[in-house]
Amino acid sequence: MLIDGFSRKIRYLRISITDRCNLRCRYCMPDEEVQWLPHEGIMRYEEMLRIIHICSEMGVDKVRLTGGEPLIRKGLLGFIERIKEIEGINDLSLTTNGVLLYEAAQDLKSAGITRLNISLDTLKKEKYSYITRVDAFDNVMRGIEKAIELGFIVKINVVAISGFNDDEIINFAMHALDKDIEIRFIELMPMGCAARFGNGNVFKAEELKDIIESEYGTLDPVKGGLGPARVFKIKGAKGKIGFIDPMSEHSFCSRCNRIRLTANGHLKLCLFSEDSIDLLSIMRKGISDKELSSFIKESVKLKPGHGIHIDGKNGKGDMNRIGG
């Protein structure tokens, strides 16, 4: 098993397959021209598959593909099919901004994706264009409806930003009433470009929960999975309401069971930590599978325990390269 220094079993690997994206979200990318990673600096699919194989042998059974925007990378469907062949990986999912989802949904289903996390921070077209810097709201909504129609397990990721979408919390929650989806509110973390919003824009999960309960009554807790989300149901609703609360809930880190592989092949043990471990360089120098397995196992022991709550500390790096 992959076990860190705080006795947390690592079973979840998130892989950013590209740093490129077709949106320019204000909390994710800089205002100026984006400096994309050079082509040769991006992990090849074969290199990612090698790491997945090794991690699966040490107990990782859940893989999520992220970006940037994963749907813009060529060869994605074949990559998904090859992951599905790896023994031990029984949960394969994808995070997308939804812009290309309508056209890709059926192929993703056929390739083996069963769960989709779709990013959507507002239900208002004009505000969507502002926060993403792209007019693609209608495409995203069509993609969400298509994903539901095809039977994907769908979670809608909403980054809660005070002063931006705090007037839409109830409207988002309403979508969990008659649809079997999860509306998942995520506290804004001062990572990279998101630091410009400042801690004053952090909309705490308990505040969000209070707003929803003022409309629908007490939320009933749902037994969650192995991840850090806290999940609830509105009485009588088909769907669920989830909260990811890294900034306000001090038990958040204790529930973390994940590691991340960045687009340039760095193992990132904590989203908020500045530290990462360069796997790509040593792989391209010819390290054996046995040596690489031992190296990953020892590296995981360095995973921080509670660094996200250090006062005044902002994470480094933009989310399009890290993979969320």
mmCIF file of C-alpha atoms in Angstrom:
data_model
loop_
_atom_site.group_PDB
_atom_site.id
_atom_site.type_symbol
_atom_site.label_atom_id
_atom_site.label_comp_id
_atom_site.label_asym_id
_atom_site.label_seq_id
_atom_site.Cartn_x
_atom_site.Cartn_y
_atom_site.Cartn_z
ATOM 1 C CA MET A 1 0.000 0.000 0.000
ATOM 2 C CA LEU A 2 0.951 3.622 -0.505
ATOM 3 C CA ILE A 3 0.811 5.053 3.015
ATOM 4 C CA ASP A 4 1.987 8.533 3.908
ATOM 5 C CA GLY A 5 3.636 9.739 7.110
ATOM 6 C CA PHE A 6 0.227 10.372 8.713
ATOM 7 C CA SER A 7 -1.032 6.802 8.070
ATOM 8 C CA ARG A 8 -3.361 7.888 5.263
ATOM 9 C CA LYS A 9 -3.803 5.225 2.591
ATOM 10 C CA ILE A 10 -3.346 6.726 -0.862
ATOM 11 C CA ARG A 11 -5.869 5.184 -3.247
ATOM 12 C CA TYR A 12 -6.618 8.081 -5.593
ATOM 13 C CA LEU A 13 -4.413 9.413 -8.405
ATOM 14 C CA ARG A 14 -5.359 12.565 -10.306
ATOM 15 C CA ILE A 15 -3.548 13.121 -13.590
ATOM 16 C CA SER A 16 -3.375 16.418 -15.469
ATOM 17 C CA ILE A 17 -2.930 15.251 -19.046
ATOM 18 C CA THR A 18 -2.422 18.776 -20.434
ATOM 19 C CA ASP A 19 -1.920 22.322 -19.190
ATOM 20 C CA ARG A 20 -3.824 23.712 -22.184
ATOM 21 C CA CYS A 21 -7.402 24.901 -21.880
ATOM 22 C CA ASN A 22 -10.082 26.487 -24.051
ATOM 23 C CA LEU A 23 -11.219 28.765 -21.187
ATOM 24 C CA ARG A 24 -9.309 31.464 -19.308
ATOM 25 C CA CYS A 25 -10.966 31.394 -15.885
ATOM 26 C CA ARG A 26 -9.895 34.339 -13.763
ATOM 27 C CA TYR A 27 -9.014 32.260 -10.697
ATOM 28 C CA CYS A 28 -7.069 29.757 -12.802
ATOM 29 C CA MET A 29 -5.107 31.636 -15.491
ATOM 30 C CA PRO A 30 -3.238 34.937 -15.619
ATOM 31 C CA ASP A 31 -4.496 38.035 -17.411
ATOM 32 C CA GLU A 32 -1.420 38.218 -19.617
ATOM 33 C CA GLU A 33 -0.415 35.719 -22.297
ATOM 34 C CA VAL A 34 -0.275 32.186 -20.944
ATOM 35 C CA GLN A 35 3.089 30.418 -21.119
ATOM 36 C CA TRP A 36 2.182 26.874 -22.131
ATOM 37 C CA LEU A 37 4.510 24.000 -21.374
ATOM 38 C CA PRO A 38 6.628 22.965 -24.369
ATOM 39 C CA HIS A 39 5.445 19.834 -26.175
ATOM 40 C CA GLU A 40 8.472 17.815 -25.095
ATOM 41 C CA GLY A 41 7.841 18.800 -21.480
ATOM 42 C CA ILE A 42 4.410 17.161 -21.369
ATOM 43 C CA MET A 43 4.126 13.551 -20.257
ATOM 44 C CA ARG A 44 3.407 11.061 -23.011
ATOM 45 C CA TYR A 45 0.456 8.733 -22.518
ATOM 46 C CA GLU A 46 2.828 5.763 -22.278
ATOM 47 C CA GLU A 47 4.636 7.460 -19.388
ATOM 48 C CA MET A 48 1.381 8.139 -17.579
ATOM 49 C CA LEU A 49 0.281 4.535 -18.090
ATOM 50 C CA ARG A 50 3.527 3.309 -16.580
ATOM 51 C CA ILE A 51 2.908 5.323 -13.420
ATOM 52 C CA ILE A 52 -0.725 4.178 -13.227
ATOM 53 C CA HIS A 53 0.417 0.544 -13.498
ATOM 54 C CA ILE A 54 2.948 1.012 -10.703
ATOM 55 C CA CYS A 55 0.519 2.867 -8.437
ATOM 56 C CA SER A 56 -2.222 0.276 -9.008
ATOM 57 C CA GLU A 57 0.138 -2.403 -7.700
ATOM 58 C CA MET A 58 0.413 -0.374 -4.484
ATOM 59 C CA GLY A 59 -3.305 0.009 -3.864
ATOM 60 C CA VAL A 60 -4.386 2.941 -6.022
ATOM 61 C CA ASP A 61 -7.757 1.966 -7.482
ATOM 62 C CA LYS A 62 -9.180 5.350 -8.477
ATOM 63 C CA VAL A 63 -7.927 7.560 -11.320
ATOM 64 C CA ARG A 64 -9.273 10.932 -12.420
ATOM 65 C CA LEU A 65 -8.149 12.647 -15.625
ATOM 66 C CA THR A 66 -7.978 16.438 -15.485
ATOM 67 C CA GLY A 67 -6.278 19.320 -17.273
ATOM 68 C CA GLY A 68 -6.188 22.126 -18.301
ATOM 69 C CA GLU A 69 -9.080 20.768 -20.303
ATOM 70 C CA PRO A 70 -8.531 17.048 -20.999
ATOM 71 C CA LEU A 71 -10.942 16.905 -23.938
ATOM 72 C CA ILE A 72 -8.630 19.029 -26.085
ATOM 73 C CA ARG A 73 -5.742 16.543 -26.022
ATOM 74 C CA LYS A 74 -5.548 14.236 -29.030
ATOM 75 C CA GLY A 75 -5.611 10.507 -28.410
ATOM 76 C CA LEU A 76 -7.586 10.774 -25.166
ATOM 77 C CA LEU A 77 -10.085 8.019 -25.987
ATOM 78 C CA GLY A 78 -7.376 5.464 -26.698
ATOM 79 C CA PHE A 79 -5.633 6.441 -23.466
ATOM 80 C CA ILE A 80 -8.854 5.889 -21.512
ATOM 81 C CA GLU A 81 -9.301 2.460 -23.083
ATOM 82 C CA ARG A 82 -5.786 1.460 -22.045
ATOM 83 C CA ILE A 83 -6.334 2.600 -18.463
ATOM 84 C CA LYS A 84 -9.463 0.439 -18.322
ATOM 85 C CA GLU A 85 -7.274 -2.574 -19.078
ATOM 86 C CA ILE A 86 -5.111 -2.026 -15.984
ATOM 87 C CA GLU A 87 -5.921 -4.515 -13.259
ATOM 88 C CA GLY A 88 -6.945 -2.869 -10.006
ATOM 89 C CA ILE A 89 -8.259 0.399 -11.447
ATOM 90 C CA ASN A 90 -11.993 0.162 -10.820
ATOM 91 C CA ASP A 91 -12.933 3.848 -10.821
ATOM 92 C CA LEU A 92 -12.004 5.992 -13.817
ATOM 93 C CA SER A 93 -13.437 9.490 -14.083
ATOM 94 C CA LEU A 94 -12.819 12.795 -15.841
ATOM 95 C CA THR A 95 -13.075 16.470 -14.940
ATOM 96 C CA THR A 96 -14.075 18.818 -17.752
ATOM 97 C CA ASN A 97 -15.229 22.385 -18.236
ATOM 98 C CA GLY A 98 -17.972 20.997 -20.464
ATOM 99 C CA VAL A 99 -17.338 23.155 -23.529
ATOM 100 C CA LEU A 100 -16.663 20.141 -25.784
ATOM 101 C CA LEU A 101 -18.690 17.631 -23.808
ATOM 102 C CA TYR A 102 -21.791 17.465 -25.994
ATOM 103 C CA GLU A 103 -19.824 16.124 -28.934
ATOM 104 C CA ALA A 104 -17.514 13.924 -26.829
ATOM 105 C CA ALA A 105 -19.942 12.411 -24.314
ATOM 106 C CA GLN A 106 -20.934 9.269 -26.210
ATOM 107 C CA ASP A 107 -17.329 8.428 -27.106
ATOM 108 C CA LEU A 108 -16.245 8.935 -23.502
ATOM 109 C CA LYS A 109 -18.976 6.564 -22.365
ATOM 110 C CA SER A 110 -17.939 3.952 -24.905
ATOM 111 C CA ALA A 111 -14.261 4.270 -23.935
ATOM 112 C CA GLY A 112 -15.022 3.562 -20.280
ATOM 113 C CA ILE A 113 -15.600 6.816 -18.396
ATOM 114 C CA THR A 114 -18.498 6.440 -15.961
ATOM 115 C CA ARG A 115 -18.220 9.593 -13.845
ATOM 116 C CA LEU A 116 -17.891 13.221 -14.875
ATOM 117 C CA ASN A 117 -17.126 16.296 -12.816
ATOM 118 C CA ILE A 118 -18.213 19.355 -14.776
ATOM 119 C CA SER A 119 -17.038 22.812 -13.756
ATOM 120 C CA LEU A 120 -19.721 25.514 -13.721
ATOM 121 C CA ASP A 121 -19.499 28.558 -11.446
ATOM 122 C CA THR A 122 -22.599 30.439 -12.528
ATOM 123 C CA LEU A 123 -25.988 29.800 -14.114
ATOM 124 C CA LYS A 124 -26.033 33.225 -15.754
ATOM 125 C CA LYS A 125 -24.676 33.519 -19.268
ATOM 126 C CA GLU A 126 -23.173 36.991 -18.884
ATOM 127 C CA LYS A 127 -21.408 36.117 -15.638
ATOM 128 C CA TYR A 128 -20.091 32.925 -17.218
ATOM 129 C CA SER A 129 -18.491 34.939 -20.013
ATOM 130 C CA TYR A 130 -16.923 37.230 -17.409
ATOM 131 C CA ILE A 131 -15.396 34.582 -15.159
ATOM 132 C CA THR A 132 -14.182 32.338 -18.020
ATOM 133 C CA ARG A 133 -13.420 35.099 -20.552
ATOM 134 C CA VAL A 134 -15.180 32.915 -23.170
ATOM 135 C CA ASP A 135 -18.777 32.847 -24.460
ATOM 136 C CA ALA A 136 -19.467 29.118 -24.143
ATOM 137 C CA PHE A 137 -22.304 28.894 -21.607
ATOM 138 C CA ASP A 138 -24.815 27.323 -23.990
ATOM 139 C CA ASN A 139 -22.316 24.644 -25.043
ATOM 140 C CA VAL A 140 -21.696 23.701 -21.413
ATOM 141 C CA MET A 141 -25.392 23.420 -20.577
ATOM 142 C CA ARG A 142 -25.962 21.198 -23.632
ATOM 143 C CA GLY A 143 -23.057 19.041 -22.523
ATOM 144 C CA ILE A 144 -24.424 18.642 -19.008
ATOM 145 C CA GLU A 145 -27.843 17.592 -20.306
ATOM 146 C CA LYS A 146 -26.207 15.111 -22.687
ATOM 147 C CA ALA A 147 -24.136 13.588 -19.873
ATOM 148 C CA ILE A 148 -27.242 13.125 -17.727
ATOM 149 C CA GLU A 149 -29.132 11.637 -20.676
ATOM 150 C CA LEU A 150 -26.349 9.098 -21.284
ATOM 151 C CA GLY A 151 -26.374 7.964 -17.666
ATOM 152 C CA PHE A 152 -23.044 9.316 -16.437
ATOM 153 C CA ILE A 153 -22.660 9.893 -12.711
ATOM 154 C CA VAL A 154 -22.504 13.699 -12.830
ATOM 155 C CA LYS A 155 -21.108 16.153 -10.318
ATOM 156 C CA ILE A 156 -21.255 19.878 -10.971
ATOM 157 C CA ASN A 157 -18.246 21.648 -9.445
ATOM 158 C CA VAL A 158 -19.083 25.172 -8.284
ATOM 159 C CA VAL A 159 -16.236 27.319 -6.979
ATOM 160 C CA ALA A 160 -18.007 29.516 -4.432
ATOM 161 C CA ILE A 161 -16.766 33.106 -4.650
ATOM 162 C CA SER A 162 -18.209 35.719 -2.336
ATOM 163 C CA GLY A 163 -19.340 38.726 -4.343
ATOM 164 C CA PHE A 164 -19.613 36.735 -7.558
ATOM 165 C CA ASN A 165 -22.000 33.798 -7.281
ATOM 166 C CA ASP A 166 -23.279 34.068 -3.704
ATOM 167 C CA ASP A 167 -26.683 35.051 -5.087
ATOM 168 C CA GLU A 168 -26.952 31.753 -7.011
ATOM 169 C CA ILE A 169 -26.534 29.175 -4.251
ATOM 170 C CA ILE A 170 -30.230 28.306 -4.057
ATOM 171 C CA ASN A 171 -30.517 28.188 -7.850
ATOM 172 C CA PHE A 172 -27.684 25.668 -7.993
ATOM 173 C CA ALA A 173 -29.173 23.605 -5.162
ATOM 174 C CA MET A 174 -32.500 23.451 -7.006
ATOM 175 C CA HIS A 175 -30.876 21.324 -9.705
ATOM 176 C CA ALA A 176 -30.379 18.541 -7.153
ATOM 177 C CA LEU A 177 -34.109 18.380 -6.443
ATOM 178 C CA ASP A 178 -35.255 16.550 -9.567
ATOM 179 C CA LYS A 179 -31.974 15.424 -11.135
ATOM 180 C CA ASP A 180 -29.817 12.563 -9.894
ATOM 181 C CA ILE A 181 -26.658 14.663 -9.824
ATOM 182 C CA GLU A 182 -24.431 16.149 -7.154
ATOM 183 C CA ILE A 183 -24.020 19.898 -6.894
ATOM 184 C CA ARG A 184 -20.614 20.296 -5.279
ATOM 185 C CA PHE A 185 -19.585 23.632 -3.764
ATOM 186 C CA ILE A 186 -15.821 24.188 -3.462
ATOM 187 C CA GLU A 187 -14.237 26.851 -1.288
ATOM 188 C CA LEU A 188 -11.965 29.157 -3.263
ATOM 189 C CA MET A 189 -8.323 28.420 -2.456
ATOM 190 C CA PRO A 190 -5.744 31.221 -2.870
ATOM 191 C CA MET A 191 -3.739 29.228 -5.419
ATOM 192 C CA GLY A 192 -1.792 31.047 -8.116
ATOM 193 C CA CYS A 193 -4.138 33.439 -9.910
ATOM 194 C CA ALA A 194 -6.902 32.798 -7.381
ATOM 195 C CA ALA A 195 -4.831 34.660 -4.798
ATOM 196 C CA ARG A 196 -5.937 37.895 -6.461
ATOM 197 C CA PHE A 197 -9.403 37.399 -4.963
ATOM 198 C CA GLY A 198 -7.996 37.382 -1.437
ATOM 199 C CA ASN A 199 -9.318 35.547 1.593
ATOM 200 C CA GLY A 200 -12.244 37.968 1.723
ATOM 201 C CA ASN A 201 -13.752 36.155 -1.242
ATOM 202 C CA VAL A 202 -13.655 32.743 0.443
ATOM 203 C CA PHE A 203 -17.249 31.626 0.837
ATOM 204 C CA LYS A 204 -17.165 29.139 3.694
ATOM 205 C CA ALA A 205 -18.962 25.833 3.334
ATOM 206 C CA GLU A 206 -20.960 26.286 6.527
ATOM 207 C CA GLU A 207 -22.272 29.600 5.199
ATOM 208 C CA LEU A 208 -23.321 27.860 1.995
ATOM 209 C CA LYS A 209 -24.970 25.073 3.961
ATOM 210 C CA ASP A 210 -26.863 27.599 6.090
ATOM 211 C CA ILE A 211 -28.199 29.339 2.972
ATOM 212 C CA ILE A 212 -29.473 26.067 1.515
ATOM 213 C CA GLU A 213 -30.990 24.948 4.831
ATOM 214 C CA SER A 214 -32.790 28.281 5.181
ATOM 215 C CA GLU A 215 -34.669 27.363 2.005
ATOM 216 C CA TYR A 216 -35.025 23.576 2.250
ATOM 217 C CA GLY A 217 -34.608 22.679 5.908
ATOM 218 C CA THR A 218 -31.901 20.606 7.560
ATOM 219 C CA LEU A 219 -29.707 18.706 5.122
ATOM 220 C CA ASP A 220 -29.364 14.999 5.800
ATOM 221 C CA PRO A 221 -25.764 13.711 5.772
ATOM 222 C CA VAL A 222 -24.925 11.028 3.252
ATOM 223 C CA LYS A 223 -22.227 8.489 3.901
ATOM 224 C CA GLY A 224 -19.470 9.732 1.640
ATOM 225 C CA GLY A 225 -16.678 8.016 -0.206
ATOM 226 C CA LEU A 226 -13.004 8.044 0.663
ATOM 227 C CA GLY A 227 -12.379 11.613 -0.468
ATOM 228 C CA PRO A 228 -12.556 14.927 1.392
ATOM 229 C CA ALA A 229 -16.071 15.988 0.348
ATOM 230 C CA ARG A 230 -18.935 16.183 2.838
ATOM 231 C CA VAL A 231 -22.168 15.125 1.138
ATOM 232 C CA PHE A 232 -25.804 15.812 2.074
ATOM 233 C CA LYS A 233 -29.299 15.461 0.676
ATOM 234 C CA ILE A 234 -32.276 17.769 0.671
ATOM 235 C CA LYS A 235 -35.232 15.793 1.981
ATOM 236 C CA GLY A 236 -37.016 14.123 -0.921
ATOM 237 C CA ALA A 237 -34.457 15.211 -3.525
ATOM 238 C CA LYS A 238 -33.084 12.910 -6.206
ATOM 239 C CA GLY A 239 -29.632 14.439 -6.133
ATOM 240 C CA LYS A 240 -27.075 15.450 -3.536
ATOM 241 C CA ILE A 241 -25.305 18.546 -2.253
ATOM 242 C CA GLY A 242 -21.564 18.308 -1.583
ATOM 243 C CA PHE A 243 -19.098 20.632 0.125
ATOM 244 C CA ILE A 244 -15.326 20.695 -0.300
ATOM 245 C CA ASP A 245 -14.019 22.926 2.454
ATOM 246 C CA PRO A 246 -10.211 23.080 2.526
ATOM 247 C CA MET A 247 -10.072 26.633 3.877
ATOM 248 C CA SER A 248 -12.518 26.383 6.772
ATOM 249 C CA GLU A 249 -12.643 22.749 7.884
ATOM 250 C CA HIS A 250 -9.550 21.681 9.795
ATOM 251 C CA SER A 251 -10.270 17.978 9.383
ATOM 252 C CA PHE A 252 -10.142 18.363 5.591
ATOM 253 C CA CYS A 253 -6.513 17.307 5.249
ATOM 254 C CA SER A 254 -6.981 14.263 7.469
ATOM 255 C CA ARG A 255 -9.470 12.921 4.913
ATOM 256 C CA CYS A 256 -7.124 13.382 1.940
ATOM 257 C CA ASN A 257 -6.305 10.147 0.131
ATOM 258 C CA ARG A 258 -4.965 11.551 -3.134
ATOM 259 C CA ILE A 259 -1.812 12.401 -4.988
ATOM 260 C CA ARG A 260 -1.489 14.330 -8.245
ATOM 261 C CA LEU A 261 0.584 13.912 -11.366
ATOM 262 C CA THR A 262 1.046 17.233 -13.131
ATOM 263 C CA ALA A 263 1.114 17.728 -16.878
ATOM 264 C CA ASN A 264 4.915 17.977 -16.821
ATOM 265 C CA GLY A 265 5.329 14.768 -14.855
ATOM 266 C CA HIS A 266 5.769 16.056 -11.324
ATOM 267 C CA LEU A 267 4.292 14.168 -8.392
ATOM 268 C CA LYS A 268 2.433 16.701 -6.265
ATOM 269 C CA LEU A 269 1.598 15.315 -2.860
ATOM 270 C CA CYS A 270 -0.506 18.254 -1.680
ATOM 271 C CA LEU A 271 -2.410 20.731 -3.805
ATOM 272 C CA PHE A 272 -1.427 23.611 -1.548
ATOM 273 C CA SER A 273 2.236 22.720 -1.112
ATOM 274 C CA GLU A 274 4.938 24.390 -3.190
ATOM 275 C CA ASP A 275 6.869 21.125 -3.336
ATOM 276 C CA SER A 276 6.707 18.554 -6.099
ATOM 277 C CA ILE A 277 8.838 15.597 -7.177
ATOM 278 C CA ASP A 278 10.043 15.313 -10.761
ATOM 279 C CA LEU A 279 9.190 11.811 -11.982
ATOM 280 C CA LEU A 280 9.429 12.556 -15.690
ATOM 281 C CA SER A 281 13.149 13.344 -15.660
ATOM 282 C CA ILE A 282 14.144 10.172 -13.858
ATOM 283 C CA MET A 283 11.846 8.090 -16.054
ATOM 284 C CA ARG A 284 13.442 9.457 -19.203
ATOM 285 C CA LYS A 285 16.880 8.691 -17.757
ATOM 286 C CA GLY A 286 15.966 4.997 -17.637
ATOM 287 C CA ILE A 287 14.879 4.187 -14.077
ATOM 288 C CA SER A 288 13.510 0.640 -13.725
ATOM 289 C CA ASP A 289 9.931 -0.099 -12.664
ATOM 290 C CA LYS A 290 11.157 -1.536 -9.352
ATOM 291 C CA GLU A 291 13.225 1.565 -8.625
ATOM 292 C CA LEU A 292 10.415 3.876 -9.693
ATOM 293 C CA SER A 293 7.945 2.028 -7.464
ATOM 294 C CA SER A 294 10.255 2.386 -4.460
ATOM 295 C CA PHE A 295 10.866 6.049 -5.272
ATOM 296 C CA ILE A 296 7.122 6.817 -5.400
ATOM 297 C CA LYS A 297 6.513 4.880 -2.194
ATOM 298 C CA GLU A 298 9.201 6.830 -0.326
ATOM 299 C CA SER A 299 8.048 10.122 -1.839
ATOM 300 C CA VAL A 300 4.494 9.620 -0.617
ATOM 301 C CA LYS A 301 5.786 9.501 2.953
ATOM 302 C CA LEU A 302 6.594 13.212 2.532
ATOM 303 C CA LYS A 303 2.943 14.168 1.968
ATOM 304 C CA PRO A 304 2.121 17.106 4.293
ATOM 305 C CA GLY A 305 -0.463 16.723 6.983
ATOM 306 C CA HIS A 306 -2.116 20.092 7.489
ATOM 307 C CA GLY A 307 -0.237 22.782 5.581
ATOM 308 C CA ILE A 308 -3.239 24.274 3.849
ATOM 309 C CA HIS A 309 -4.363 26.195 6.930
ATOM 310 C CA ILE A 310 -1.179 28.118 7.611
ATOM 311 C CA ASP A 311 -2.222 31.749 8.040
ATOM 312 C CA GLY A 312 -1.330 34.035 5.169
ATOM 313 C CA LYS A 313 0.104 31.263 3.041
ATOM 314 C CA ASN A 314 -0.854 31.070 -0.617
ATOM 315 C CA GLY A 315 -0.255 28.057 -2.816
ATOM 316 C CA LYS A 316 2.051 28.430 -5.794
ATOM 317 C CA GLY A 317 1.301 27.474 -9.385
ATOM 318 C CA ASP A 318 -1.737 27.851 -11.591
ATOM 319 C CA MET A 319 -4.407 25.192 -11.583
ATOM 320 C CA ASN A 320 -4.252 24.455 -15.317
ATOM 321 C CA ARG A 321 -0.808 22.885 -14.774
ATOM 322 C CA ILE A 322 -1.516 21.191 -11.458
ATOM 323 C CA GLY A 323 -4.763 19.518 -12.377
ATOM 324 C CA GLY A 324 -7.133 20.534 -9.592
#
